[in-house]
Amino acid sequence: MTILKENEIVTIIDADYDGFFKVISPKNITQSLVKSKKFILVALIEPIDMDKFKEFLFKQTGIDARDDQENVHISIEPHRLQLAEPLS
């Protein structure tokens, strides 16, 4: 299991979006979407470049958050994340 810490910078493994994310909360529980009623561990992350991510989100999904003042947070299983190389 990937052990993450708050404020670490990560990327999503094998994702279409190649930007960096900051870990907001590394240990959260959510209920699986399948009917098994199983709970899974997720990390809460937010994009470092919020404007770039909101544009990507709109192009990929049609969800338009480009004018929203609030940040977009993503819940994702920690094994799908890897620590990013240090930003210079």
XYZ file of N, CA and C in Angstrom:
264
model
N 0.838 -1.177 0.000
C 0.000 0.000 0.000
C 0.886 1.244 0.000
N 0.506 2.227 -0.796
C 1.227 3.485 -0.856
C 0.893 4.316 0.382
N 1.903 4.726 1.113
C 1.708 5.568 2.285
C 2.028 7.011 1.889
N 1.027 7.844 1.901
C 1.199 9.241 1.528
C 1.097 10.119 2.762
N 1.642 11.329 2.640
C 1.560 12.304 3.723
C 0.918 13.573 3.176
N 0.250 14.291 4.050
C -0.355 15.553 3.681
C 0.693 16.491 3.086
N 0.320 17.204 2.050
C 1.133 18.194 1.331
C 2.201 17.600 0.420
N 2.303 16.279 0.314
C 3.240 15.705 -0.660
C 2.731 15.991 -2.067
N 3.656 16.073 -2.998
C 3.317 16.308 -4.403
C 3.366 14.972 -5.130
N 2.280 14.676 -5.863
C 2.142 13.380 -6.521
C 1.670 13.562 -7.963
N 1.778 12.478 -8.713
C 1.164 12.383 -10.027
C 0.292 11.141 -10.028
N -0.635 11.083 -10.982
C -1.494 9.913 -11.123
C -0.852 8.973 -12.135
N -0.699 7.717 -11.760
C -0.080 6.711 -12.622
C -1.003 6.426 -13.814
N -0.433 6.418 -15.014
C -1.157 6.095 -16.245
C -2.421 6.928 -16.439
N -2.315 8.228 -16.196
C -3.466 9.120 -16.361
C -3.312 9.961 -17.625
N -4.423 10.436 -18.153
C -4.388 11.321 -19.307
C -3.871 12.703 -18.929
N -4.119 13.108 -17.691
C -3.652 14.411 -17.218
C -2.260 14.242 -16.629
N -1.300 15.038 -17.104
C 0.092 14.842 -16.691
C 0.574 15.845 -15.641
N -0.355 16.579 -15.040
C 0.035 17.590 -14.061
C 0.289 17.021 -12.674
N 0.691 17.914 -11.775
C 0.998 17.549 -10.401
C -0.193 17.838 -9.491
N -0.253 17.090 -8.394
C -1.308 17.243 -7.400
C -0.687 17.325 -6.008
N -1.376 18.010 -5.114
C -0.959 18.066 -3.715
C -1.910 17.186 -2.908
N -1.359 16.388 -2.009
C -2.184 15.544 -1.146
C -2.816 16.439 -0.077
N -4.131 16.468 -0.062
C -4.874 17.256 0.917
C -5.127 16.424 2.173
N -5.538 15.191 1.968
C -5.837 14.290 3.082
C -5.535 12.862 2.614
N -4.532 12.211 3.189
C -4.099 10.918 2.658
C -4.956 9.715 3.039
N -5.736 9.811 4.095
C -6.492 8.630 4.549
C -7.959 8.977 4.737
N -8.771 8.578 3.769
C -10.217 8.794 3.800
C -10.893 7.488 3.427
N -12.078 7.320 3.918
C -12.839 6.113 3.613
C -14.052 6.512 2.781
N -14.311 5.740 1.734
C -15.503 5.949 0.921
C -16.124 4.588 0.636
N -17.397 4.593 0.333
C -18.063 3.337 0.016
C -17.890 3.045 -1.461
N -17.597 1.791 -1.758
C -17.410 1.359 -3.131
C -18.697 1.593 -3.920
N -18.545 1.866 -5.198
C -19.707 2.088 -6.054
C -20.420 0.790 -6.419
N -19.754 -0.312 -6.222
C -20.395 -1.593 -6.528
C -21.312 -1.988 -5.391
N -22.191 -2.950 -5.636
C -23.200 -3.327 -4.652
C -22.665 -4.137 -3.480
N -21.355 -4.301 -3.399
C -20.774 -5.106 -2.328
C -20.834 -4.406 -0.975
N -21.133 -3.114 -0.983
C -21.167 -2.309 0.243
C -19.824 -2.308 0.954
N -18.779 -2.492 0.198
C -17.414 -2.505 0.708
C -16.903 -1.069 0.805
N -16.050 -0.820 1.781
C -15.438 0.491 1.937
C -13.995 0.424 1.447
N -13.524 1.530 0.871
C -12.162 1.567 0.359
C -11.448 2.822 0.872
N -10.134 2.728 0.948
C -9.294 3.837 1.359
C -8.989 4.699 0.140
N -9.169 5.998 0.273
C -8.843 6.929 -0.804
C -8.039 8.099 -0.245
N -7.277 8.717 -1.124
C -6.577 9.955 -0.794
C -7.334 11.097 -1.455
N -7.346 12.238 -0.814
C -7.958 13.432 -1.375
C -6.818 14.318 -1.878
N -6.854 14.639 -3.183
C -5.797 15.437 -3.806
C -6.405 16.633 -4.527
N -5.568 17.654 -4.769
C -6.011 18.782 -5.589
C -4.898 19.147 -6.566
N -5.270 19.575 -7.760
C -4.269 19.947 -8.763
C -3.435 21.140 -8.308
N -2.156 21.115 -8.653
C -1.272 22.247 -8.370
C -1.640 23.423 -9.282
N -1.832 23.151 -10.566
C -2.241 24.185 -11.528
C -3.747 24.037 -11.745
N -4.520 24.704 -10.900
C -5.973 24.536 -10.907
C -6.595 24.946 -12.238
N -6.143 26.050 -12.828
C -6.728 26.504 -14.091
C -6.490 25.491 -15.212
N -5.279 24.960 -15.285
C -4.952 23.954 -16.305
C -5.810 22.710 -16.115
N -5.991 22.282 -14.856
C -6.798 21.087 -14.609
C -8.268 21.334 -14.945
N -8.796 22.497 -14.587
C -10.201 22.792 -14.885
C -10.443 22.809 -16.389
N -9.483 23.312 -17.159
C -9.598 23.290 -18.615
C -9.574 21.845 -19.128
N -8.665 21.028 -18.595
C -8.601 19.611 -18.951
C -9.915 18.915 -18.608
N -10.434 19.168 -17.416
C -11.687 18.561 -16.969
C -12.824 18.896 -17.921
N -12.902 20.149 -18.338
C -13.950 20.572 -19.268
C -13.812 19.868 -20.615
N -12.592 19.816 -21.145
C -12.377 19.187 -22.451
C -12.666 17.693 -22.418
N -12.331 17.031 -21.307
C -12.493 15.577 -21.217
C -13.908 15.141 -20.841
N -14.599 15.944 -20.010
C -15.874 15.488 -19.450
C -17.049 16.417 -19.721
N -16.768 17.661 -20.096
C -17.831 18.637 -20.265
C -18.228 19.317 -18.959
N -17.607 18.909 -17.847
C -17.879 19.556 -16.563
C -17.155 20.892 -16.555
N -17.914 21.971 -16.429
C -17.320 23.308 -16.521
C -17.171 23.934 -15.135
N -15.969 23.848 -14.603
C -15.641 24.458 -13.311
C -14.662 25.600 -13.504
N -14.488 26.041 -14.745
C -13.460 27.025 -15.064
C -13.675 28.367 -14.372
N -14.903 28.765 -14.138
C -15.164 30.054 -13.495
C -15.406 29.925 -11.996
N -15.406 28.710 -11.486
C -15.614 28.505 -10.054
C -14.410 29.000 -9.267
N -14.667 29.636 -8.155
C -13.593 30.099 -7.282
C -13.064 28.970 -6.401
N -13.869 27.939 -6.208
C -13.467 26.834 -5.346
C -12.523 25.884 -6.079
N -11.636 25.259 -5.313
C -10.723 24.273 -5.876
C -11.446 22.964 -6.140
N -10.931 22.209 -7.068
C -11.441 20.883 -7.372
C -10.629 19.878 -6.568
N -11.309 19.006 -5.833
C -10.642 17.937 -5.092
C -11.018 16.599 -5.713
N -10.080 15.687 -5.696
C -10.271 14.372 -6.311
C -10.029 13.297 -5.266
N -10.952 12.354 -5.184
C -10.762 11.176 -4.331
C -10.223 10.060 -5.211
N -9.114 9.459 -4.793
C -8.468 8.441 -5.617
C -7.776 7.419 -4.724
N -7.765 6.187 -5.165
C -7.080 5.155 -4.393
C -5.576 5.428 -4.398
N -4.943 5.352 -3.235
C -3.517 5.697 -3.125
C -2.591 4.901 -4.039
N -2.936 3.653 -4.368
C -2.046 2.861 -5.227
C -1.977 3.404 -6.656
N -2.865 4.339 -6.996
C -2.841 4.952 -8.323
C -1.962 6.207 -8.362
N -1.326 6.531 -7.230
C -0.499 7.734 -7.129
C 0.958 7.378 -6.942
N 1.824 8.260 -7.401
C 3.253 8.115 -7.131
C 3.809 9.479 -6.762
N 4.821 9.471 -5.919
C 5.456 10.724 -5.554
C 6.082 11.349 -6.787
N 5.938 12.652 -6.905
C 6.506 13.369 -8.041
C 7.952 13.687 -7.776
N 8.682 13.870 -8.839
C 10.053 14.366 -8.699
C 9.951 15.757 -8.097
N 10.912 16.147 -7.285
C 10.858 17.480 -6.663
C 10.714 18.582 -7.700
N 9.803 19.527 -7.410
C 9.608 20.671 -8.311
C 10.747 21.652 -8.122
N 11.278 22.173 -9.226
C 12.378 23.136 -9.088
C 11.892 24.550 -9.202
